[in-house]
Amino acid sequence: MILKALTLENFKGIRGPVRIEFAPLTLLFGPNSSGKSTIFKALQFTSALLNAAGGDPFDASAADGVDLGDFRDVVNDHDVNKPIRMVYEIPLRPVFPNYDPGGIFPNDRSERLHELAGLEGPIGGNSRSATVTLEVRYDPVLGSAYLAQYQVDIDGIPFGTIRYDTARSQAAITFVNYCHPVLIEADPQYLYSYESWLKDAGLSRDEDLSDVCGDNSNTKLEYYISRHNKPPYGNQPFPIALRNYKGSLGNVHRALPLDLDKIEANNLEGVTLDYQAACCLLSDGLLSPAWHLAVILEDAVFLGPLRHIPSREQAEFSAIAKPNLATGEAAWHQIINSSPEFIAKLNLWLSDSDKLATDYGIEVFRYREVPVTDSTIVRSDEPDRQERSVEKSSFYHIPIRKRVVLKDIRRGLDLTLRDVGVGLSQLLPILVESLRDTRGFGYGDLLGIEQPELHLHPALQVRLADLFISASTGKINRRQFLVETHSEHLMLRCLRRIRENSDGKLTESGTKLDCDNIAVLFVEPTLDGPRIHRIRIDEEGEFMDPWPSGFFPERMKEIYGDDL
């Protein structure tokens, strides 16, 4: 599951709105301080926002080790009166969260809401995409940021909106499209036409009921909401108040806490089931896109430009309580706890002549530290059977420790990363994160990398492009890459692989790239903020659009001079 696009407005240097299109492999080029890293920050900010459950997103980001500062630091021109708007375009899969009822329903039952409500399954199973709009504002009274508005479109059709009123400290669903196809196609028990339901129930039409969908097409869901909506929203299908929300979104893993009257003396069980169905249907439609986006960003890893170089003494990486993802420290934690199969895959990429060809490998050395003063283990004389039993028992109670060893394949030596150049320590976190099993479901986790080419020879830079292509287009454990780079060599290898794929040539590594699976973006700094250009590539591996300042014009000038 990949991000399709992101539109930013009033975020850091971007006034906007500026739209960024993503692909399985997205390369970001541009001058220094042009705004490339702003895209990384926006994704991290959104993840913090969705994890804050209505609280201050900057507190949530700090807890994850991401330094975003405060609202003044991320809003355009440091103007706290401006709203930050982010519009995400994401695919939807027929998999929806198993919402925790969170005390909404009788007896705090934790079964899936669809089962409680008697529904056959989640709505939107045939939906293709969703657009999630997030508007963040600053509350001067509380001195913190909050999600002011959350809006969802499904398959290009508006579904619903949640807004937060700071004056009343109240969140409410201010719009629901009760005639949206995903609702109409849902379980007919709850969503067949209002007129048919009234007739079957032997009831007369309530002339005062608001007709959002037309005279003859109101659904039972809309009727139920209108009849049980609490003041001041009674007898209308929206707004619908949400209980205990501190912003426009709470915990995206919990059902919407609709503030409705659930008890009706003449039909207690039926009303309870209708309430559960209403919570289920509106939670599916409104929350599932936010849940999909949260899953994408929760499982994302962003590697910074300066990656951790382990010291000689830092052997037992498994002892790290919470390894830093941005510095690549988590990669060593991953290595030390990996299966032999993963280490073999890692070494294949490190040493194979058709891959990175570094002539180095990795080994996880397992050992126990035996204290020489322990008389039950270390003996100078031959122990009898009883003593040998004591020795074995004591030995196996000593915890196993692990050490990452760098193997020099050509010379047959065991080394540490301090014994070789910096390049390998910068490369290994990229390799580990590219090859590991994806944490999320569907089309793979997002991996953002800033300047992966640092400290790498040009020959290794072009091979690194093959790693990105292979990991983003494989049949299993595919990743989505967002790579901020200045490397001409990385770009040229991608163009070559597209050209070879078009010509039907089989490369030495078997790596193929389709022009539809790569997005090349150039970030151009202007007085009005960054401008992002999509540089299209044809099937022959040629650029279809001109680069704003040429494709690495410095190289041509150095070869031919200023008269070029």
Coordinates of C-alpha atoms in Angstrom, one line a residue:
M1 CA 0.0 0.0 0.0
I2 CA 1.7 3.2 -1.1
L3 CA 1.1 6.9 -0.9
K4 CA -0.2 8.3 -4.2
A5 CA 0.1 12.0 -3.6
L6 CA 0.4 14.8 -1.0
T7 CA -0.7 18.4 -1.3
L8 CA 0.8 20.8 1.1
E9 CA -0.3 24.4 2.0
N10 CA 1.3 26.7 4.6
F11 CA 3.8 24.1 5.8
K12 CA 7.3 25.4 6.5
G13 CA 8.6 27.1 3.3
I14 CA 5.6 26.0 1.2
R15 CA 2.8 28.5 0.9
G16 CA 1.0 26.3 -1.6
P17 CA -1.0 24.6 -2.4
V18 CA 1.8 22.4 -3.8
R19 CA 1.1 18.8 -5.0
I20 CA 3.7 16.0 -4.8
E21 CA 3.1 12.8 -6.7
F22 CA 4.7 9.6 -5.4
A23 CA 5.6 6.3 -7.1
P24 CA 7.1 3.1 -5.8
L25 CA 10.5 4.8 -6.3
T26 CA 10.5 8.6 -5.9
L27 CA 13.7 10.6 -6.4
L28 CA 13.9 14.2 -5.0
F29 CA 16.5 16.5 -6.6
G30 CA 17.2 20.1 -6.0
P31 CA 19.6 22.7 -4.6
N32 CA 20.5 22.7 -0.9
S33 CA 17.8 24.2 1.3
S34 CA 15.3 24.2 -1.6
G35 CA 12.6 22.4 0.4
K36 CA 13.3 18.7 -0.3
S37 CA 13.4 17.8 3.4
T38 CA 10.1 19.6 3.9
I39 CA 8.3 16.6 2.4
F40 CA 9.9 14.3 5.0
K41 CA 8.9 16.6 7.8
A42 CA 5.3 16.8 6.5
L43 CA 5.0 13.0 6.6
Q44 CA 6.5 12.9 10.1
F45 CA 4.2 15.6 11.3
T46 CA 1.2 13.8 9.9
S47 CA 2.2 10.6 11.7
A48 CA 2.5 12.5 15.0
L49 CA -0.9 14.2 14.3
L50 CA -2.6 10.8 13.8
N51 CA -0.9 9.3 16.8
A52 CA -1.7 12.2 19.1
A53 CA -5.3 11.0 19.5
G54 CA -6.5 14.6 19.6
G55 CA -3.6 15.9 21.7
D56 CA -0.7 18.1 20.7
P57 CA 1.1 16.5 17.8
F58 CA 4.4 18.1 18.8
D59 CA 4.3 16.2 22.1
A60 CA 3.8 13.0 20.1
S61 CA 6.6 13.7 17.7
A62 CA 9.0 14.5 20.5
A63 CA 8.1 11.1 22.1
D64 CA 9.1 9.4 18.9
G65 CA 12.5 11.2 18.8
V66 CA 11.5 13.5 15.9
D67 CA 12.3 17.2 16.5
L68 CA 9.6 19.3 14.8
G69 CA 9.8 22.2 17.2
D70 CA 6.4 23.7 17.7
F71 CA 3.6 25.1 15.5
R72 CA 5.4 28.3 14.9
D73 CA 8.4 26.3 13.6
V74 CA 6.4 24.4 11.0
V75 CA 3.8 26.9 9.8
N76 CA 4.7 29.1 6.8
D77 CA 6.3 32.4 7.7
H78 CA 6.0 31.5 11.4
D79 CA 2.5 33.0 11.2
V80 CA 0.4 31.1 13.8
N81 CA -2.8 32.6 12.3
K82 CA -2.3 30.5 9.2
P83 CA -3.8 27.0 8.9
I84 CA -1.7 24.1 7.8
R85 CA -3.5 22.0 5.2
M86 CA -2.4 18.5 4.1
V87 CA -4.3 16.5 1.5
Y88 CA -3.3 12.8 1.1
E89 CA -4.4 10.6 -1.7
I90 CA -4.1 6.9 -0.7
P91 CA -5.3 3.6 -2.0
L92 CA -7.9 1.7 0.1
R93 CA -7.8 -2.1 0.6
P94 CA -10.8 -4.3 1.6
V95 CA -9.2 -4.5 5.1
F96 CA -10.6 -2.3 7.9
P97 CA -9.5 -1.8 11.5
N98 CA -11.0 -4.1 14.1
Y99 CA -12.3 -1.1 16.1
D100 CA -12.1 -1.2 19.8
P101 CA -15.6 -0.2 21.0
G102 CA -13.9 1.6 23.9
G103 CA -16.8 1.4 26.3
I104 CA -19.4 2.6 23.9
F105 CA -21.4 -0.6 23.8
P106 CA -23.0 -2.6 26.6
N107 CA -20.6 -4.8 28.6
D108 CA -17.6 -3.3 26.8
R109 CA -17.7 -6.1 24.3
S110 CA -14.6 -6.2 22.1
E111 CA -15.9 -8.2 19.1
R112 CA -15.8 -6.6 15.7
L113 CA -18.4 -3.9 15.3
H114 CA -19.8 -5.5 12.2
E115 CA -20.6 -8.7 14.1
L116 CA -22.2 -6.7 16.9
A117 CA -24.4 -4.8 14.4
G118 CA -25.2 -7.9 12.4
L119 CA -23.5 -6.5 9.3
E120 CA -22.0 -8.8 6.8
G121 CA -18.7 -7.0 6.5
P122 CA -17.0 -3.6 6.3
I123 CA -18.2 -1.1 3.8
G124 CA -16.1 0.2 1.0
G125 CA -14.6 -3.2 0.1
N126 CA -14.7 -2.3 -3.6
S127 CA -13.4 1.2 -3.1
R128 CA -10.2 2.1 -4.9
S129 CA -9.0 5.3 -3.3
A130 CA -9.5 7.9 -0.6
T131 CA -8.6 11.5 -0.1
V132 CA -7.9 12.6 3.5
T133 CA -7.8 16.4 4.2
L134 CA -6.2 17.5 7.5
E135 CA -6.4 21.2 8.6
V136 CA -4.3 22.1 11.6
R137 CA -4.6 25.4 13.5
Y138 CA -3.2 27.0 16.6
D139 CA -5.2 27.7 19.7
P140 CA -3.8 30.7 21.5
V141 CA -5.8 30.0 24.6
L142 CA -4.3 26.6 25.1
G143 CA -1.0 27.5 23.5
S144 CA -1.0 24.3 21.3
A145 CA -1.9 23.0 17.9
Y146 CA -5.0 21.0 17.2
L147 CA -6.7 19.3 14.2
A148 CA -9.5 21.7 13.3
Q149 CA -11.0 19.8 10.4
Y150 CA -10.8 16.3 9.0
Q151 CA -12.5 15.5 5.7
V152 CA -12.8 12.3 3.7
D153 CA -13.6 11.7 0.0
I154 CA -13.9 8.0 -1.2
D155 CA -13.5 7.3 -4.9
G156 CA -13.6 11.0 -5.6
I157 CA -17.0 11.5 -3.9
P158 CA -17.2 13.5 -0.6
F159 CA -18.1 11.2 2.3
G160 CA -18.0 13.2 5.5
T161 CA -16.4 16.0 7.6
I162 CA -15.5 16.3 11.3
R163 CA -14.8 19.7 12.8
Y164 CA -13.7 20.9 16.2
D165 CA -15.1 24.0 17.8
T166 CA -12.6 25.4 20.2
A167 CA -15.1 27.8 21.7
R168 CA -17.4 24.9 22.8
S169 CA -14.6 22.4 23.1
Q170 CA -16.8 20.1 21.0
A171 CA -16.1 17.9 18.0
A172 CA -18.9 17.0 15.6
I173 CA -19.5 15.3 12.3
T174 CA -20.7 18.3 10.4
F175 CA -21.5 16.5 7.1
V176 CA -22.3 12.9 6.0
N177 CA -23.1 11.9 2.5
Y178 CA -25.8 9.3 3.3
C179 CA -26.2 8.6 -0.4
H180 CA -22.5 7.7 -1.0
P181 CA -22.1 4.5 -3.0
V182 CA -20.1 2.8 -0.2
L183 CA -23.2 3.2 2.1
I184 CA -25.7 2.3 -0.5
E185 CA -23.8 -0.9 -1.3
A186 CA -23.5 -1.9 2.3
D187 CA -25.8 -4.3 4.2
P188 CA -29.4 -3.7 3.0
Q189 CA -30.7 -4.4 6.5
Y190 CA -29.6 -0.9 7.6
L191 CA -29.4 1.0 4.3
Y192 CA -32.3 0.2 2.1
S193 CA -34.4 3.2 1.2
Y194 CA -36.1 5.2 4.0
E195 CA -39.6 4.9 2.4
S196 CA -39.3 1.1 2.1
W197 CA -38.1 0.8 5.7
L198 CA -41.1 2.9 6.9
K199 CA -43.5 0.8 5.0
D200 CA -42.0 -2.5 6.2
A201 CA -42.0 -1.2 9.8
G202 CA -45.7 0.0 9.5
L203 CA -44.8 3.6 10.3
S204 CA -45.8 6.9 8.8
R205 CA -43.4 9.3 7.2
D206 CA -42.1 12.1 9.5
E207 CA -42.6 15.2 7.3
D208 CA -40.1 17.2 9.5
L209 CA -37.2 14.9 8.7
S210 CA -34.5 16.6 6.7
D211 CA -34.3 15.1 3.2
V212 CA -30.6 15.3 2.2
C213 CA -30.8 12.7 -0.6
G214 CA -34.2 13.6 -2.0
D215 CA -37.8 12.8 -1.2
N216 CA -37.7 9.0 -1.8
S217 CA -34.1 8.0 -1.1
N218 CA -33.4 8.7 2.6
T219 CA -31.8 5.7 4.2
K220 CA -32.6 4.1 7.5
L221 CA -29.2 5.2 8.8
E222 CA -30.1 8.8 8.1
Y223 CA -33.5 8.4 9.7
Y224 CA -32.0 6.7 12.8
I225 CA -29.4 9.5 13.3
S226 CA -32.1 12.2 12.9
R227 CA -34.5 10.6 15.4
H228 CA -31.8 10.0 18.0
N229 CA -29.6 13.0 17.6
K230 CA -29.2 15.0 20.8
P231 CA -29.9 18.7 21.3
P232 CA -29.0 21.1 19.9
Y233 CA -28.8 18.9 16.8
G234 CA -32.0 16.9 17.3
N235 CA -34.3 15.9 14.3
Q236 CA -31.5 16.4 11.8
P237 CA -29.0 14.0 10.3
F238 CA -26.0 16.1 11.1
P239 CA -24.1 17.6 12.9
I240 CA -23.5 14.6 15.2
A241 CA -21.6 15.4 18.4
L242 CA -18.6 13.2 19.3
R243 CA -17.9 12.6 23.0
N244 CA -14.4 13.2 24.5
Y245 CA -12.7 14.3 21.4
K246 CA -10.0 17.0 21.8
G247 CA -9.8 17.7 18.1
S248 CA -11.3 16.5 14.9
L249 CA -9.8 13.0 15.3
G250 CA -9.4 10.8 18.3
N251 CA -7.8 7.4 18.4
V252 CA -8.2 6.1 14.8
H253 CA -8.3 2.5 16.2
R254 CA -11.5 3.1 18.2
A255 CA -15.0 3.5 16.9
L256 CA -16.5 7.0 16.7
P257 CA -18.2 7.9 20.0
L258 CA -21.5 9.1 18.5
D259 CA -23.4 11.2 21.1
L260 CA -26.8 9.8 20.4
D261 CA -29.8 8.7 22.5
K262 CA -29.5 4.9 22.5
I263 CA -32.5 3.9 24.6
E264 CA -36.0 3.7 23.5
A265 CA -38.4 2.0 25.9
N266 CA -40.5 0.2 23.3
N267 CA -37.5 -1.3 21.4
L268 CA -34.4 -1.3 23.5
E269 CA -32.5 -4.1 21.7
G270 CA -33.4 -2.9 18.2
V271 CA -32.3 0.6 19.0
T272 CA -29.1 -0.7 20.6
L273 CA -28.3 -2.7 17.4
D274 CA -29.1 0.4 15.3
Y275 CA -26.7 2.4 17.4
Q276 CA -24.0 -0.2 16.9
A277 CA -24.7 -0.2 13.1
A278 CA -24.5 3.6 12.9
C279 CA -21.2 3.6 14.8
C280 CA -19.9 0.8 12.6
L281 CA -20.9 2.4 9.3
L282 CA -19.8 5.9 10.1
S283 CA -16.5 4.6 11.6
D284 CA -15.8 2.6 8.5
G285 CA -16.5 5.4 6.2
L286 CA -14.9 8.3 8.2
L287 CA -12.1 6.5 10.1
S288 CA -10.8 3.8 7.8
P289 CA -9.0 6.2 5.4
A290 CA -7.3 7.8 8.5
W291 CA -6.4 4.3 9.8
H292 CA -4.9 3.4 6.4
L293 CA -2.8 6.5 6.4
A294 CA -1.8 6.0 10.0
V295 CA -0.6 2.4 9.2
I296 CA 1.5 3.7 6.2
L297 CA 3.2 6.4 8.3
E298 CA 3.5 4.4 11.6
D299 CA 5.5 1.7 9.7
A300 CA 7.6 4.3 7.8
V301 CA 11.3 4.7 8.4
F302 CA 13.2 7.9 7.7
L303 CA 16.9 7.6 7.5
G304 CA 18.8 10.9 7.9
P305 CA 21.9 12.0 6.0
L306 CA 24.3 11.2 8.8
R307 CA 24.0 7.6 9.9
H308 CA 25.4 6.1 13.1
I309 CA 29.0 4.6 13.1
P310 CA 29.2 2.0 15.9
S311 CA 32.2 2.2 18.2
R312 CA 34.5 -0.8 18.8
E313 CA 32.9 -1.2 22.3
Q314 CA 29.3 -1.1 21.0
A315 CA 29.0 -4.8 20.3
E316 CA 25.7 -5.8 21.9
F317 CA 23.2 -3.7 19.9
S318 CA 20.3 -5.7 21.3
A319 CA 20.8 -3.8 24.6
I320 CA 19.5 -0.6 23.0
A321 CA 16.2 0.1 24.6
K322 CA 14.7 2.3 21.8
P323 CA 17.1 2.5 18.9
N324 CA 17.1 5.7 16.8
L325 CA 15.6 5.1 13.4
A326 CA 16.8 8.3 11.8
T327 CA 20.5 7.6 12.6
G328 CA 20.3 4.0 11.4
E329 CA 21.0 2.7 14.9
A330 CA 17.9 0.5 14.6
A331 CA 19.5 -1.3 11.7
W332 CA 22.1 -2.8 14.0
H333 CA 19.4 -3.8 16.4
Q334 CA 17.7 -5.5 13.4
I335 CA 20.9 -7.4 12.4
I336 CA 21.7 -8.6 15.9
N337 CA 18.1 -10.1 16.2
S338 CA 17.7 -11.4 12.6
S339 CA 17.3 -14.9 11.4
P340 CA 20.1 -16.7 9.6
E341 CA 18.0 -16.4 6.4
F342 CA 18.0 -12.6 6.6
I343 CA 21.7 -12.5 7.3
A344 CA 22.3 -14.7 4.2
K345 CA 20.1 -12.3 2.1
L346 CA 22.1 -9.3 3.5
N347 CA 25.4 -10.9 2.6
L348 CA 24.2 -11.8 -0.9
W349 CA 23.6 -8.1 -1.6
L350 CA 26.8 -7.1 0.1
S351 CA 29.2 -9.4 -1.6
D352 CA 27.7 -10.7 -4.9
S353 CA 29.4 -9.3 -8.0
D354 CA 26.0 -8.6 -9.6
K355 CA 24.8 -6.6 -6.6
L356 CA 26.8 -4.2 -4.4
A357 CA 30.1 -6.1 -4.7
T358 CA 31.7 -4.7 -1.6
D359 CA 33.7 -7.9 -0.8
Y360 CA 32.5 -7.7 2.8
G361 CA 29.9 -9.7 4.8
I362 CA 28.2 -9.7 8.1
E363 CA 28.2 -12.3 10.8
V364 CA 26.4 -12.3 14.2
F365 CA 28.8 -13.9 16.7
R366 CA 27.1 -15.5 19.6
Y367 CA 29.0 -16.1 22.8
R368 CA 28.9 -16.4 26.6
E369 CA 31.2 -14.5 29.0
V370 CA 32.6 -17.1 31.4
P371 CA 34.0 -15.6 34.7
V372 CA 37.4 -17.2 35.3
T373 CA 36.9 -17.0 39.1
D374 CA 33.8 -19.2 39.0
S375 CA 35.0 -22.5 40.6
T376 CA 31.9 -24.4 39.4
I377 CA 32.8 -23.7 35.7
V378 CA 36.6 -23.3 35.5
R379 CA 38.6 -26.2 37.0
S380 CA 42.2 -27.3 36.7
D381 CA 41.6 -30.9 37.6
E382 CA 39.4 -33.5 35.9
P383 CA 35.9 -33.2 37.4
D384 CA 33.8 -36.2 38.3
R385 CA 30.3 -36.7 36.9
Q386 CA 28.6 -34.8 39.6
E387 CA 31.0 -31.8 39.2
R388 CA 30.5 -32.0 35.4
S389 CA 26.8 -31.7 35.9
V390 CA 27.2 -28.6 38.1
E391 CA 29.6 -27.1 35.5
K392 CA 27.1 -27.6 32.6
S393 CA 24.2 -26.2 34.5
S394 CA 26.1 -23.1 35.6
F395 CA 27.4 -22.5 32.0
Y396 CA 24.0 -22.6 30.4
H397 CA 22.6 -20.1 32.9
I398 CA 25.1 -17.5 31.6
P399 CA 23.2 -15.3 29.1
I400 CA 24.1 -15.4 25.4
R401 CA 25.5 -12.2 24.0
K402 CA 25.8 -11.2 20.4
R403 CA 28.3 -9.2 18.4
V404 CA 28.2 -7.9 14.9
V405 CA 31.4 -8.9 13.0
L406 CA 32.4 -7.5 9.7
K407 CA 34.0 -10.2 7.5
D408 CA 36.7 -9.2 5.0
I409 CA 36.0 -11.9 2.4
R410 CA 39.2 -11.3 0.3
R411 CA 41.6 -11.5 3.2
G412 CA 39.6 -13.7 5.5
L413 CA 39.7 -11.3 8.5
D414 CA 37.2 -10.4 11.2
L415 CA 36.9 -6.6 11.6
T416 CA 34.8 -3.9 13.1
L417 CA 33.3 -1.0 11.2
R418 CA 35.9 1.2 12.8
D419 CA 38.6 -0.7 10.8
V420 CA 37.2 0.3 7.4
G421 CA 36.1 3.4 5.7
V422 CA 32.9 5.3 6.7
G423 CA 31.0 4.2 3.5
L424 CA 30.0 0.8 4.8
S425 CA 28.6 2.2 8.0
Q426 CA 26.5 4.6 5.9
L427 CA 25.4 1.8 3.5
L428 CA 24.4 -0.9 5.9
P429 CA 21.4 0.8 7.5
I430 CA 20.0 1.5 4.0
L431 CA 20.5 -2.1 3.0
V432 CA 18.9 -3.5 6.2
E433 CA 15.8 -1.3 5.9
S434 CA 15.5 -2.1 2.2
L435 CA 15.6 -5.8 2.6
R436 CA 13.7 -6.4 5.9
D437 CA 10.2 -7.9 6.0
T438 CA 7.6 -5.2 5.7
R439 CA 5.8 -4.4 9.0
G440 CA 2.5 -3.3 7.5
F441 CA 0.0 -5.1 5.2
G442 CA -0.3 -4.8 1.4
Y443 CA 2.1 -3.0 -0.8
G444 CA 5.1 -2.3 1.4
D445 CA 6.3 0.1 4.0
L446 CA 7.6 3.6 3.2
L447 CA 11.3 4.2 3.5
G448 CA 12.6 7.7 3.3
I449 CA 16.3 8.3 2.8
E450 CA 18.2 11.5 2.8
Q451 CA 21.4 11.5 0.6
P452 CA 22.1 7.7 0.5
E453 CA 25.1 8.4 -1.7
L454 CA 27.2 10.0 1.1
H455 CA 30.7 8.5 1.4
L456 CA 30.0 6.1 -1.5
H457 CA 32.1 5.6 -4.6
P458 CA 30.2 6.4 -7.9
A459 CA 30.4 2.7 -8.8
L460 CA 28.6 1.8 -5.5
Q461 CA 26.1 4.6 -6.1
V462 CA 24.8 3.1 -9.3
R463 CA 24.6 -0.3 -7.7
L464 CA 22.6 1.3 -4.9
A465 CA 20.0 2.3 -7.5
D466 CA 19.6 -1.4 -8.3
L467 CA 18.8 -2.1 -4.7
F468 CA 16.1 0.5 -4.7
I469 CA 14.6 -0.8 -8.0
S470 CA 14.7 -4.4 -6.8
A471 CA 13.1 -3.7 -3.4
S472 CA 10.4 -1.4 -4.8
T473 CA 9.3 -3.8 -7.6
G474 CA 9.8 -7.2 -6.1
K475 CA 6.9 -9.7 -5.8
I476 CA 7.1 -9.8 -1.9
N477 CA 8.2 -7.4 0.8
R478 CA 8.0 -4.5 -1.7
R479 CA 9.0 -1.1 -0.3
Q480 CA 8.0 2.4 -1.3
F481 CA 11.1 4.6 -1.5
L482 CA 11.3 8.4 -1.1
V483 CA 14.9 9.3 -1.8
E484 CA 16.4 12.8 -1.4
T485 CA 19.6 12.8 -3.4
H486 CA 22.2 14.8 -5.4
S487 CA 23.6 11.7 -7.2
E488 CA 23.8 11.9 -10.9
H489 CA 25.0 8.3 -10.9
L490 CA 21.9 7.0 -9.2
M491 CA 19.7 8.7 -11.7
L492 CA 21.6 7.5 -14.7
R493 CA 21.3 3.8 -13.5
C494 CA 17.6 4.2 -13.2
L495 CA 17.4 5.6 -16.8
R496 CA 19.5 2.7 -18.0
R497 CA 17.3 0.1 -16.4
I498 CA 14.2 1.6 -18.0
R499 CA 15.9 1.6 -21.4
E500 CA 17.0 -2.0 -21.0
N501 CA 13.5 -3.1 -19.9
S502 CA 12.0 -1.4 -23.0
D503 CA 14.6 -3.2 -25.2
G504 CA 13.9 -6.5 -23.6
K505 CA 17.5 -6.9 -22.4
L506 CA 18.2 -9.2 -19.4
T507 CA 20.5 -7.3 -17.1
E508 CA 23.3 -9.1 -15.1
S509 CA 21.3 -8.6 -11.9
G510 CA 17.9 -9.2 -13.4
T511 CA 16.8 -5.7 -12.3
K512 CA 14.1 -4.1 -14.4
L513 CA 12.3 -0.8 -14.0
D514 CA 9.2 0.5 -15.7
C515 CA 8.8 4.2 -16.3
D516 CA 5.5 4.2 -14.4
N517 CA 7.2 2.9 -11.3
I518 CA 9.5 5.9 -10.8
A519 CA 8.8 9.6 -10.1
V520 CA 11.6 12.1 -10.5
L521 CA 10.8 15.4 -8.8
F522 CA 12.9 18.6 -8.9
V523 CA 12.4 21.1 -6.1
E524 CA 13.0 24.6 -7.4
P525 CA 13.4 27.4 -4.8
T526 CA 11.5 30.6 -5.7
L527 CA 10.6 33.8 -3.8
D528 CA 7.1 32.4 -3.3
G529 CA 8.4 29.1 -1.8
P530 CA 9.4 25.8 -3.3
R531 CA 8.0 24.8 -6.7
I532 CA 8.0 21.1 -7.4
H533 CA 8.3 19.8 -11.0
R534 CA 7.6 16.2 -12.1
I535 CA 10.2 15.2 -14.7
R536 CA 8.5 12.5 -16.8
I537 CA 10.5 9.7 -18.3
D538 CA 9.5 7.8 -21.5
E539 CA 9.9 4.1 -22.2
E540 CA 13.3 4.7 -23.8
G541 CA 14.7 6.1 -20.6
E542 CA 14.7 9.7 -21.8
F543 CA 13.4 12.8 -20.0
M544 CA 10.2 14.1 -21.5
D545 CA 10.2 17.4 -19.6
P546 CA 13.0 19.9 -19.3
W547 CA 14.8 20.3 -16.0
P548 CA 14.4 23.8 -14.6
S549 CA 18.2 24.4 -14.7
G550 CA 19.2 21.4 -16.9
F551 CA 20.2 17.9 -15.7
F552 CA 23.3 18.4 -13.7
P553 CA 24.6 21.3 -15.9
E554 CA 27.7 21.6 -13.8
R555 CA 29.2 18.5 -15.4
M556 CA 28.8 19.8 -18.9
K557 CA 30.3 23.2 -17.9
E558 CA 33.3 21.5 -16.4
I559 CA 33.8 19.5 -19.6
Y560 CA 33.2 22.1 -22.2
G561 CA 33.6 25.4 -20.3
D562 CA 31.4 28.4 -19.9
D563 CA 31.0 28.7 -23.7
L564 CA 28.7 25.7 -23.9

